[in-house]
XYZ file of C-alpha atoms in Angstrom:
679
model
C -53.176 -45.913 -44.644
C -49.585 -46.704 -44.938
C -49.470 -46.515 -48.643
C -51.949 -44.340 -48.681
C -48.912 -42.340 -47.245
C -45.635 -42.885 -48.985
C -48.086 -42.333 -52.696
C -48.469 -38.247 -50.407
C -45.346 -37.764 -49.350
C -44.134 -38.643 -53.108
C -46.116 -36.670 -54.786
C -45.031 -33.875 -52.689
C -41.517 -34.968 -53.542
C -42.383 -34.496 -57.508
C -44.072 -30.771 -56.753
C -41.600 -30.002 -54.219
C -38.545 -30.876 -56.760
C -41.012 -29.265 -59.835
C -40.282 -26.332 -57.923
C -36.962 -26.121 -57.454
C -36.331 -26.728 -61.040
C -39.251 -23.529 -61.722
C -37.000 -21.811 -59.412
C -35.208 -18.405 -61.936
C -31.955 -18.866 -61.742
C -30.190 -15.817 -59.707
C -29.272 -12.588 -62.731
C -25.790 -10.569 -61.906
C -28.352 -7.426 -62.381
C -31.177 -8.647 -58.794
C -27.507 -8.133 -57.066
C -26.618 -4.233 -58.563
C -29.890 -3.716 -58.412
C -29.493 -4.751 -54.760
C -25.648 -3.349 -54.413
C -27.313 -0.937 -54.770
C -29.960 -0.061 -52.490
C -27.607 -0.731 -49.589
C -25.362 2.272 -50.986
C -29.011 4.470 -51.279
C -29.449 3.367 -47.994
C -26.342 4.258 -46.469
C -26.257 7.428 -47.866
C -30.411 8.247 -46.319
C -29.214 7.370 -43.362
C -26.467 10.221 -43.282
C -28.794 12.365 -44.429
C -30.906 12.034 -42.175
C -28.706 12.727 -38.986
C -27.572 15.918 -41.312
C -31.792 16.395 -41.075
C -31.380 16.262 -37.552
C -28.902 19.144 -37.247
C -30.535 21.487 -39.893
C -33.816 21.236 -37.995
C -32.076 21.747 -35.316
C -30.600 25.231 -36.093
C -34.211 26.503 -36.115
C -36.145 25.002 -34.099
C -37.924 22.489 -35.908
C -39.183 19.842 -33.402
C -41.741 17.793 -34.080
C -39.606 18.052 -37.737
C -36.585 16.352 -35.482
C -39.143 14.199 -34.123
C -40.697 12.957 -37.289
C -37.652 11.380 -38.259
C -37.728 8.928 -35.639
C -39.589 5.494 -35.604
C -42.678 4.698 -34.034
C -41.252 3.435 -31.178
C -38.368 5.053 -31.188
C -36.106 6.234 -27.410
C -34.422 9.459 -27.246
C -31.456 8.933 -24.042
C -29.929 11.589 -24.169
C -27.608 11.409 -20.808
C -29.713 9.805 -17.288
C -32.343 10.947 -19.629
C -34.753 8.362 -21.729
C -38.056 9.029 -23.500
C -39.570 7.060 -25.721
C -41.883 7.934 -28.904
C -42.083 10.743 -31.639
C -44.678 12.907 -29.177
C -42.652 12.689 -25.919
C -39.832 13.493 -27.964
C -40.772 16.887 -29.783
C -42.017 17.456 -25.988
C -37.875 16.720 -24.664
C -36.885 18.775 -27.079
C -38.750 22.059 -27.069
C -38.033 21.887 -23.385
C -34.034 21.325 -23.753
C -33.396 24.342 -25.667
C -36.130 26.242 -23.797
C -34.957 29.712 -24.948
C -32.269 29.298 -26.215
C -33.753 27.950 -29.441
C -33.020 29.555 -32.702
C -36.271 30.464 -33.368
C -36.618 33.682 -31.131
C -34.924 36.751 -32.383
C -31.646 36.981 -31.348
C -31.562 32.985 -29.919
C -29.028 30.887 -31.475
C -29.680 26.961 -31.857
C -26.638 26.173 -33.815
C -25.981 22.238 -33.286
C -23.137 21.447 -36.043
C -23.196 17.100 -35.948
C -20.270 15.499 -38.053
C -17.900 12.910 -38.526
C -19.600 9.871 -39.410
C -18.919 6.736 -39.001
C -22.233 3.813 -40.256
C -22.562 0.299 -40.950
C -25.501 -1.089 -42.892
C -26.977 -3.907 -41.427
C -25.859 -7.340 -43.739
C -29.940 -7.559 -44.503
C -29.576 -3.462 -45.236
C -32.619 -3.178 -42.687
C -30.908 -1.509 -39.251
C -27.484 0.051 -39.398
C -25.429 2.253 -36.798
C -23.410 5.377 -36.742
C -21.236 7.305 -34.472
C -21.193 11.450 -34.920
C -19.121 14.537 -32.893
C -21.545 16.572 -31.610
C -21.704 20.209 -30.631
C -23.912 23.106 -29.835
C -24.011 26.743 -29.970
C -26.739 28.026 -27.328
C -27.878 31.388 -26.250
C -31.018 32.869 -25.410
C -30.616 36.947 -26.852
C -30.720 37.466 -23.441
C -27.261 37.086 -21.565
C -27.024 33.393 -21.293
C -25.185 31.332 -23.865
C -24.081 27.942 -23.577
C -21.361 25.153 -25.268
C -22.024 21.680 -25.202
C -19.755 18.729 -26.167
C -20.289 15.492 -26.648
C -20.485 11.484 -28.674
C -23.513 10.373 -30.545
C -24.098 6.513 -30.522
C -27.116 6.231 -32.434
C -29.265 3.321 -34.024
C -30.900 3.292 -37.737
C -34.153 1.513 -39.140
C -35.927 1.475 -42.431
C -39.401 1.313 -41.817
C -42.209 1.696 -44.478
C -41.381 5.311 -46.413
C -37.673 5.930 -45.591
C -35.194 5.943 -42.931
C -36.021 6.769 -38.767
C -33.817 7.102 -35.935
C -34.238 3.976 -33.846
C -31.979 4.945 -30.913
C -30.245 8.004 -30.275
C -28.226 7.612 -27.668
C -25.650 11.153 -26.839
C -23.137 10.726 -24.539
C -22.186 14.366 -22.687
C -18.504 14.767 -21.975
C -17.986 19.143 -21.368
C -20.158 21.788 -20.509
C -20.215 25.409 -19.797
C -21.521 28.949 -19.965
C -19.688 31.717 -22.422
C -17.801 33.920 -19.591
C -16.137 31.015 -18.102
C -15.579 27.838 -20.963
C -16.702 24.034 -21.097
C -14.938 21.623 -18.625
C -15.522 18.595 -18.607
C -18.964 17.270 -17.603
C -19.496 17.140 -13.765
C -16.354 17.659 -13.419
C -15.043 14.586 -13.716
C -12.448 11.864 -16.114
C -14.092 10.773 -19.362
C -14.817 7.295 -19.481
C -14.375 5.757 -22.788
C -17.532 6.027 -25.019
C -17.455 2.438 -26.180
C -17.836 1.854 -30.369
C -20.452 -0.368 -32.536
C -17.582 -0.688 -34.778
C -13.954 -3.696 -34.931
C -11.771 -2.218 -36.596
C -12.148 -3.762 -40.689
C -15.783 -3.216 -39.718
C -14.461 0.914 -39.893
C -13.394 0.390 -43.322
C -16.415 -1.670 -44.731
C -19.033 1.503 -43.961
C -21.391 -1.676 -46.068
C -20.524 -5.361 -45.520
C -21.530 -8.295 -48.136
C -24.576 -8.956 -48.274
C -26.088 -12.412 -47.412
C -28.584 -14.445 -48.937
C -29.769 -14.545 -52.759
C -30.543 -11.098 -54.331
C -33.998 -10.747 -55.291
C -35.348 -10.390 -58.052
C -35.347 -7.069 -59.721
C -37.911 -5.015 -61.897
C -35.519 -2.151 -62.439
C -33.285 -2.278 -66.122
C -30.110 -1.853 -66.481
C -30.644 1.876 -68.093
C -32.764 2.138 -64.166
C -29.286 1.744 -62.229
C -27.154 3.680 -64.437
C -29.356 6.196 -63.528
C -29.187 5.806 -59.657
C -25.232 5.199 -59.920
C -24.782 8.292 -61.982
C -26.529 10.124 -59.628
C -25.061 8.595 -56.184
C -21.245 9.424 -58.250
C -22.747 13.014 -59.066
C -23.443 13.553 -55.211
C -19.827 12.984 -54.750
C -18.806 15.328 -57.394
C -20.778 18.161 -55.532
C -20.154 17.556 -52.596
C -16.086 17.501 -52.903
C -17.078 21.074 -55.194
C -18.622 22.844 -52.095
C -16.051 21.735 -49.972
C -12.726 22.704 -51.979
C -14.487 26.106 -51.983
C -15.007 26.037 -48.423
C -11.293 25.513 -48.367
C -10.401 28.241 -50.870
C -13.107 30.868 -49.349
C -10.774 30.310 -45.281
C -7.918 31.199 -47.668
C -9.641 34.288 -49.576
C -8.223 31.905 -52.722
C -10.851 34.649 -54.339
C -10.153 33.027 -57.656
C -10.112 29.636 -57.255
C -13.758 30.776 -56.204
C -14.858 32.360 -59.438
C -13.354 29.746 -61.063
C -15.838 27.591 -59.415
C -19.132 28.897 -60.499
C -21.415 28.315 -64.035
C -21.641 31.609 -66.116
C -24.882 33.260 -65.188
C -23.317 32.702 -61.980
C -25.399 34.487 -58.496
C -24.398 35.161 -55.356
C -27.067 36.385 -52.814
C -26.600 37.092 -49.176
C -29.115 37.722 -46.596
C -28.578 41.355 -45.732
C -26.190 42.003 -48.413
C -27.821 42.035 -50.852
C -27.450 39.899 -55.110
C -24.540 40.047 -56.901
C -24.562 39.233 -60.994
C -21.109 37.179 -62.970
C -18.407 36.750 -61.941
C -17.508 39.493 -61.349
C -20.218 39.898 -58.326
C -19.051 36.370 -57.100
C -15.551 38.372 -56.703
C -17.575 41.125 -55.293
C -18.705 38.833 -52.944
C -16.376 37.234 -51.952
C -14.061 40.301 -51.391
C -16.486 41.947 -48.867
C -14.834 39.187 -46.240
C -11.260 41.222 -47.376
C -8.918 41.117 -50.518
C -7.492 38.207 -52.158
C -4.788 36.593 -49.391
C -4.568 36.290 -45.969
C -1.704 38.579 -44.030
C -0.496 38.253 -40.555
C -2.613 38.144 -37.264
C -5.840 37.116 -40.460
C -8.527 34.352 -39.768
C -11.394 33.598 -42.515
C -12.195 30.487 -41.515
C -15.461 29.094 -42.446
C -15.838 25.470 -41.743
C -19.152 23.662 -43.375
C -20.933 21.184 -40.823
C -23.667 18.915 -41.826
C -23.632 19.162 -45.571
C -26.552 17.418 -47.523
C -26.537 16.971 -52.029
C -29.812 16.169 -53.897
C -29.242 15.568 -57.481
C -32.126 16.595 -59.987
C -33.705 14.657 -62.136
C -32.296 14.538 -65.038
C -28.979 15.395 -63.267
C -27.880 18.401 -64.807
C -28.836 20.093 -61.602
C -28.557 19.632 -57.498
C -28.540 21.965 -54.706
C -26.024 21.183 -51.727
C -27.461 22.477 -47.809
C -25.740 22.447 -44.809
C -23.888 24.802 -41.758
C -21.379 27.285 -41.825
C -19.370 28.579 -38.868
C -17.143 31.599 -39.150
C -14.034 32.535 -37.143
C -12.883 35.355 -38.028
C -10.813 38.049 -37.023
C -7.500 39.936 -36.685
C -4.792 39.184 -33.757
C -2.925 41.685 -34.489
C -5.343 44.723 -33.938
C -7.055 41.740 -31.467
C -10.434 41.258 -33.085
C -12.228 38.415 -32.651
C -15.562 36.774 -33.642
C -17.856 34.238 -34.175
C -20.539 34.035 -37.543
C -23.456 31.502 -37.931
C -24.720 31.337 -41.162
C -27.042 28.191 -43.098
C -25.914 27.787 -47.080
C -28.277 26.623 -49.962
C -26.133 26.198 -53.505
C -27.624 25.869 -56.759
C -24.763 23.569 -59.067
C -25.238 22.549 -62.873
C -23.320 20.344 -64.826
C -21.363 21.572 -68.317
C -19.277 19.687 -69.694
C -19.945 16.396 -67.876
C -18.420 18.429 -64.721
C -20.042 20.419 -62.218
C -20.237 23.902 -61.253
C -21.553 26.533 -58.739
C -24.421 28.889 -61.046
C -25.794 30.275 -57.574
C -24.904 31.015 -53.827
C -27.247 31.849 -51.365
C -25.928 32.606 -47.817
C -28.050 33.003 -44.820
C -26.075 34.297 -42.051
C -28.365 34.212 -39.004
C -25.725 35.708 -36.370
C -21.698 37.948 -36.124
C -20.757 38.103 -32.104
C -17.387 39.494 -30.810
C -15.138 37.273 -29.405
C -15.255 38.842 -26.244
C -18.786 39.058 -25.561
C -19.964 36.276 -27.848
C -23.644 35.589 -28.518
C -25.156 35.721 -24.884
C -27.286 39.046 -25.868
C -27.343 38.506 -29.210
C -24.509 38.984 -30.839
C -25.661 40.897 -34.336
C -29.160 39.740 -35.178
C -28.864 40.111 -38.658
C -31.621 38.549 -40.329
C -33.989 41.947 -37.922
C -37.441 41.070 -37.192
C -37.210 37.498 -38.378
C -35.407 34.730 -39.486
C -36.050 33.232 -42.752
C -35.473 29.422 -42.698
C -33.972 28.466 -46.775
C -36.021 25.362 -47.826
C -34.852 22.212 -46.908
C -33.806 19.533 -49.580
C -35.109 16.427 -49.927
C -37.288 14.445 -47.434
C -34.858 12.941 -45.044
C -33.585 9.409 -44.286
C -36.028 8.628 -48.119
C -33.887 6.558 -50.846
C -34.490 9.231 -53.682
C -33.539 6.560 -57.286
C -33.291 8.444 -59.941
C -35.045 8.512 -62.958
C -33.329 8.317 -66.044
C -34.031 11.108 -68.168
C -32.546 13.912 -70.446
C -28.659 13.743 -68.665
C -28.824 9.802 -67.498
C -26.168 8.235 -69.075
C -27.127 6.320 -72.365
C -29.610 2.814 -72.039
C -26.230 -0.081 -71.271
C -26.838 -4.021 -71.933
C -26.716 -6.255 -69.561
C -23.301 -7.365 -70.971
C -22.473 -3.815 -69.528
C -23.105 -4.822 -65.616
C -19.346 -5.269 -64.967
C -18.552 -1.488 -65.336
C -21.837 -0.653 -63.829
C -20.622 -2.800 -60.383
C -16.643 -0.182 -61.036
C -19.093 2.938 -61.310
C -20.880 2.140 -58.380
C -17.300 1.269 -56.191
C -16.259 5.110 -56.487
C -18.634 6.075 -54.343
C -18.669 3.291 -51.994
C -15.072 3.822 -51.486
C -16.787 7.805 -50.867
C -18.385 6.367 -48.024
C -15.239 3.937 -47.214
C -12.987 6.658 -46.987
C -15.123 9.164 -44.835
C -15.354 5.632 -42.442
C -12.147 4.739 -42.084
C -10.355 8.145 -41.954
C -13.512 9.492 -39.256
C -11.833 5.772 -37.638
C -8.420 7.750 -37.187
C -9.721 10.541 -35.554
C -12.090 8.574 -32.932
C -9.414 6.319 -31.912
C -6.765 8.960 -31.359
C -9.228 10.742 -29.039
C -9.424 8.106 -27.409
C -5.448 6.558 -27.063
C -7.107 3.675 -29.138
C -3.131 3.177 -30.000
C -3.348 -0.967 -31.215
C -6.923 0.653 -32.948
C -5.477 3.949 -34.550
C -2.564 1.470 -36.574
C -4.524 -1.197 -37.796
C -6.426 0.801 -39.665
C -3.613 1.399 -41.845
C -2.892 -0.705 -44.888
C -0.027 -2.707 -44.417
C 2.855 -0.301 -46.032
C 0.985 2.637 -45.079
C 2.591 5.565 -43.439
C 1.856 8.280 -41.156
C 3.244 11.630 -39.829
C 4.111 12.392 -36.119
C 3.836 16.248 -35.466
C 7.152 17.931 -35.425
C 9.112 15.085 -36.245
C 8.519 12.571 -39.496
C 7.118 9.904 -41.444
C 6.812 6.014 -40.234
C 6.765 3.644 -42.712
C 4.511 0.277 -41.734
C 1.844 -0.310 -38.841
C 4.753 -1.438 -36.226
C 6.847 1.396 -36.505
C 3.375 3.704 -36.854
C 2.502 2.084 -33.211
C 5.956 2.444 -31.630
C 5.945 5.878 -32.716
C 1.815 6.712 -30.959
C 3.280 4.544 -27.980
C 6.811 6.183 -27.646
C 4.160 9.327 -27.711
C 1.839 8.634 -25.224
C 1.998 5.719 -23.882
C -0.854 3.500 -23.406
C -4.302 4.009 -23.334
C -6.237 4.793 -20.119
C -9.824 3.908 -19.966
C -10.310 7.466 -18.413
C -9.029 10.959 -19.761
C -8.997 13.984 -17.598
C -8.220 15.822 -21.128
C -9.041 15.430 -25.096
C -8.203 17.446 -27.789
C -10.393 15.997 -30.268
C -9.645 15.442 -34.090
C -13.199 16.587 -35.653
C -12.448 15.048 -39.556
C -15.075 16.799 -41.803
C -15.012 18.558 -44.551
C -13.770 15.595 -47.167
C -12.056 16.338 -50.986
C -12.403 12.775 -51.395
C -11.038 11.795 -55.364
C -11.171 8.145 -56.275
C -10.072 6.395 -58.950
C -11.212 5.404 -62.087
C -11.364 1.459 -60.321
C -12.480 2.554 -57.603
C -9.690 0.977 -55.076
C -8.253 4.092 -53.847
C -8.437 7.698 -53.493
C -6.862 11.269 -52.116
C -8.242 12.764 -49.193
C -7.984 15.930 -47.697
C -10.090 16.360 -44.464
C -10.130 19.261 -41.853
C -9.741 19.294 -38.203
C -11.942 21.018 -36.386
C -9.630 20.885 -32.572
C -12.424 22.093 -29.199
C -9.915 20.591 -26.357
C -11.617 19.923 -23.215
C -10.153 19.060 -19.354
C -11.316 18.977 -15.741
C -9.828 22.585 -15.114
C -11.820 25.070 -16.570
C -11.607 27.463 -19.070
C -9.616 30.248 -17.829
C -7.660 28.488 -16.785
C -3.895 30.194 -17.373
C -1.071 27.524 -18.917
C -3.711 25.020 -19.181
C -3.267 23.713 -22.436
C -6.046 21.297 -23.488
C -8.551 24.641 -22.147
C -7.588 27.027 -25.175
C -10.416 27.067 -27.238
C -10.822 25.707 -30.866
C -8.422 24.934 -32.098
C -7.321 24.344 -36.357
C -5.027 21.833 -38.332
C -5.616 20.790 -42.068
C -4.850 16.938 -43.315
C -4.331 17.990 -46.804
C -2.428 15.188 -48.599
C -3.657 12.322 -47.287
C -4.643 8.657 -49.106
C -6.762 5.164 -48.587
C -6.811 2.471 -50.091
C -8.824 -1.136 -50.580
C -7.651 -3.919 -49.101
C -9.015 -7.569 -49.365
C -12.169 -5.758 -49.015
C -11.397 -3.639 -46.499
C -11.018 0.419 -46.874
C -7.554 0.998 -44.989
C -5.428 5.097 -44.961
C -2.414 4.620 -46.989
C -0.891 8.026 -45.660
C -2.065 10.819 -42.959
C 0.180 14.196 -43.473
C -1.483 16.780 -40.415
C -0.576 20.369 -41.177
C -0.877 21.628 -37.843
C -1.731 24.583 -35.836
C -3.268 27.512 -39.203
C -4.139 28.854 -35.640
C -4.582 28.070 -31.884
C -6.009 29.919 -29.151
C -3.217 30.557 -26.265
C -6.584 30.722 -24.430
C -10.125 30.854 -23.651
C -10.811 34.312 -22.481
C -9.272 35.542 -25.963
C -9.281 32.955 -28.300
C -7.491 33.227 -31.699
C -7.267 36.998 -31.284
C -5.161 36.519 -27.914
C -2.268 34.720 -30.009
C 0.159 36.850 -30.740
C 4.902 36.076 -32.257
C 7.179 34.474 -29.776
C 9.650 36.160 -29.096
C 12.536 37.233 -31.155
C 15.173 34.185 -31.272
C 12.523 32.085 -29.652
C 12.094 28.882 -31.545
C 10.259 25.857 -30.297
C 11.340 22.839 -29.094
C 12.034 19.860 -31.654
C 10.118 16.550 -31.215
C 11.153 14.425 -28.642
C 10.737 11.730 -30.896
C 13.340 12.338 -33.079
C 15.891 11.211 -30.363
C 13.822 8.724 -28.314
C 12.345 6.878 -31.649
C 13.049 8.717 -34.973
C 10.863 8.635 -38.022
C 12.191 7.135 -40.928
C 12.189 10.434 -43.285
C 12.473 13.622 -41.064
C 10.190 16.507 -42.324
C 13.417 18.034 -41.783
C 14.363 15.964 -44.913
C 11.661 16.889 -47.088
C 12.285 21.092 -48.166
C 9.393 23.127 -49.433
C 7.103 20.651 -48.741
C 7.781 21.318 -44.366
C 8.705 24.693 -45.280
C 8.041 27.121 -41.868
C 6.208 23.840 -40.567
C 7.551 22.404 -36.497
C 10.258 20.622 -37.653
C 10.542 21.433 -40.691
C 12.824 23.730 -42.930
C 13.373 27.082 -42.542
C 11.925 29.916 -39.906
C 8.992 28.386 -38.248
C 6.159 30.013 -38.661
C 2.512 30.026 -35.908
C -0.450 31.561 -36.000
C -0.739 34.460 -36.157
C 2.030 34.112 -38.824
C 0.175 32.637 -41.734
C 1.807 28.805 -43.062
C 1.726 27.612 -46.130
C -1.213 25.761 -47.382
C -1.044 23.145 -49.437
C -3.799 20.662 -51.611
C -3.222 17.641 -53.223
C -5.390 18.613 -55.979
C -6.849 21.443 -58.861
C -9.233 23.228 -58.945
C -11.919 20.981 -59.905
C -13.905 22.940 -62.464
C -11.196 24.751 -63.987
C -8.035 23.178 -63.109
C -6.096 26.344 -61.848
C -2.684 24.361 -59.913
C -2.826 26.104 -56.543
C 0.569 27.764 -55.709
C 1.513 24.750 -53.296
C 0.104 21.633 -55.188
C 1.264 18.455 -53.974
C -0.132 15.574 -55.374
C 1.313 12.353 -54.148
C 1.792 11.341 -50.333
C 4.191 12.949 -48.529
C 7.039 11.174 -48.355
C 6.931 9.408 -51.716
C 9.459 11.976 -53.088
C 12.297 10.247 -50.944
C 10.546 6.954 -50.219
C 9.166 5.810 -53.624
C 8.464 2.520 -52.174
C 5.577 5.100 -49.775
C 3.697 5.875 -53.926
C 0.233 3.213 -53.719
C 0.955 3.172 -57.348
C 3.958 1.152 -56.542
C 1.430 -1.423 -55.066
C -0.780 -1.934 -57.990
C -3.392 1.005 -57.349
C -4.328 3.509 -59.360
C -3.096 7.003 -58.821
C -6.816 9.139 -58.469
C -7.558 12.456 -60.561
C -6.053 15.730 -59.076
C -7.787 17.870 -60.656
C -11.691 18.148 -63.397
C -12.731 15.177 -63.676
C -14.875 12.703 -65.314
C -15.850 9.271 -63.854
C -12.394 8.744 -61.819
C -10.756 10.705 -64.792
C -8.637 13.601 -65.642
C -10.517 14.618 -67.886
C -8.496 15.397 -70.516
C -7.120 11.645 -70.297
C -11.030 10.801 -69.701
C -12.107 12.191 -73.313
C -10.356 9.220 -74.330
C -12.930 7.095 -73.119
């Protein structure tokens, strides 16, 4: 018996040894294929949530519910429902008459500033988002609500789905009186799902051996090219938005390919470059004069690259904050856009702009009675892009990169790293906004590179984490668990130019800043309830440091417009009395910066604490750009490609620490176009 058992055991061990020796050795292409799929998954999760917002704008509750997993749960404050059918019923009932589908109603929800973390095994993800809803029934009722989302996602058969949607309400109120903190109470800190290090690693290293792939190197090259193209299209779309804000019509026209077209629902069609300019000039002539506002921030942008890589589409939500303070006129405008792009000479260009205005409302009265219903007789719904939650894998075609061999896998990995960089920079940018909203100063300082630098408003630049932390502590004191008021820092509409090696990036992002407090919006001199404000982070940089994306330099130009109170909004702003100047920042005496704003000459001319006469809204501050026109290369009037304190402190340059300077104009594969042609 023992002899037979021993013989059987020996046979089993021999079979195991034979099987072990027959296991295929790991192949580099397997690991690359897994990495490509993980980046595609991270993008699918973000597109999934953005589709949720886009469906919401048109009251498509069943389509929204279909984005959820089989046994998903929606938690909205103290309410909770489980299952797709129950979620659809709840969404429909919660909207009521403010459903975005009934003529005159409005249900524009923006869900943006993503901070996402994929799980190591790639099957689940978590993400934090800012949320805000503009609601109206067209019969006299209008509301604004806002808060935070902390959601979980799961990969199921057929794609990614929302596993748990958790919304934390923070402020709400009717339009006439404005919003306040929910319940009129101090607001608690909403726990985050990430650590400071994880904020800079949206896609962590995978665990275990990569499964064997059937994809060829050419297949992977096409999929990576699709991801890189997605980034480029997103940059052109977001750059377009910044040019529109400033009525930089020459730069807008430069973004278009030959045979361009613009369609504005209810206004008509405009053909060719001359037509593009005529369409733009419906908003006014080139440039802004004193008191004029044309801010049109972009939210929930989704991008789809067509097979072959020569055509693309972008869809998103635009909210117009418009008017002329000198005339005491202010307007809201809510629109959807769906644009077509083409790739010519390796550069993505706009081919067709299609805008569907949904509503325009006078600021003083709001949209409670429907405002100006721009789509009379019912609203058309611009087509949505690829099915939400799916990882769309590009196929090699006429526009794909040439066939590659296994020896080129390292270059493919570099190209993939450039798209990973885009997500990493967006992540750490969002972390900065979330941490300063919550007064989490040690965490905010920790997301900077060791030798990074940060501007403190109206004072100057502080170099290194310790000095950055010292400055915010000196300005604001220690963090609190409860806050009576919050000045939110939505960092949205990023233009991210990544270096050729994928280890550094330039970033431009908008500051969209609603504020809330326990006191009613109409309370005079309530700093935290002046409605909506806006600034710009025009000269930011980030670097990959020990596998984690960190902020290298942060500059804030604020405010380009401000609302002195809720009742009048941005249209109520007036110039300071002659001779009156804003006081200097107390930080200059309390904790002096390493580089004062006043030392930076023309770069800080007009800004509070800078040189020359201070310009405040309704004056028009100069607008700086860290990139040239991404299609034509046109140099903006105010151009500052490197970090702002770099000219005073050359050691603050990331290029002095082994990092490449990212491209600042038309580019191919992270190289300025003129350099790319040499490779």
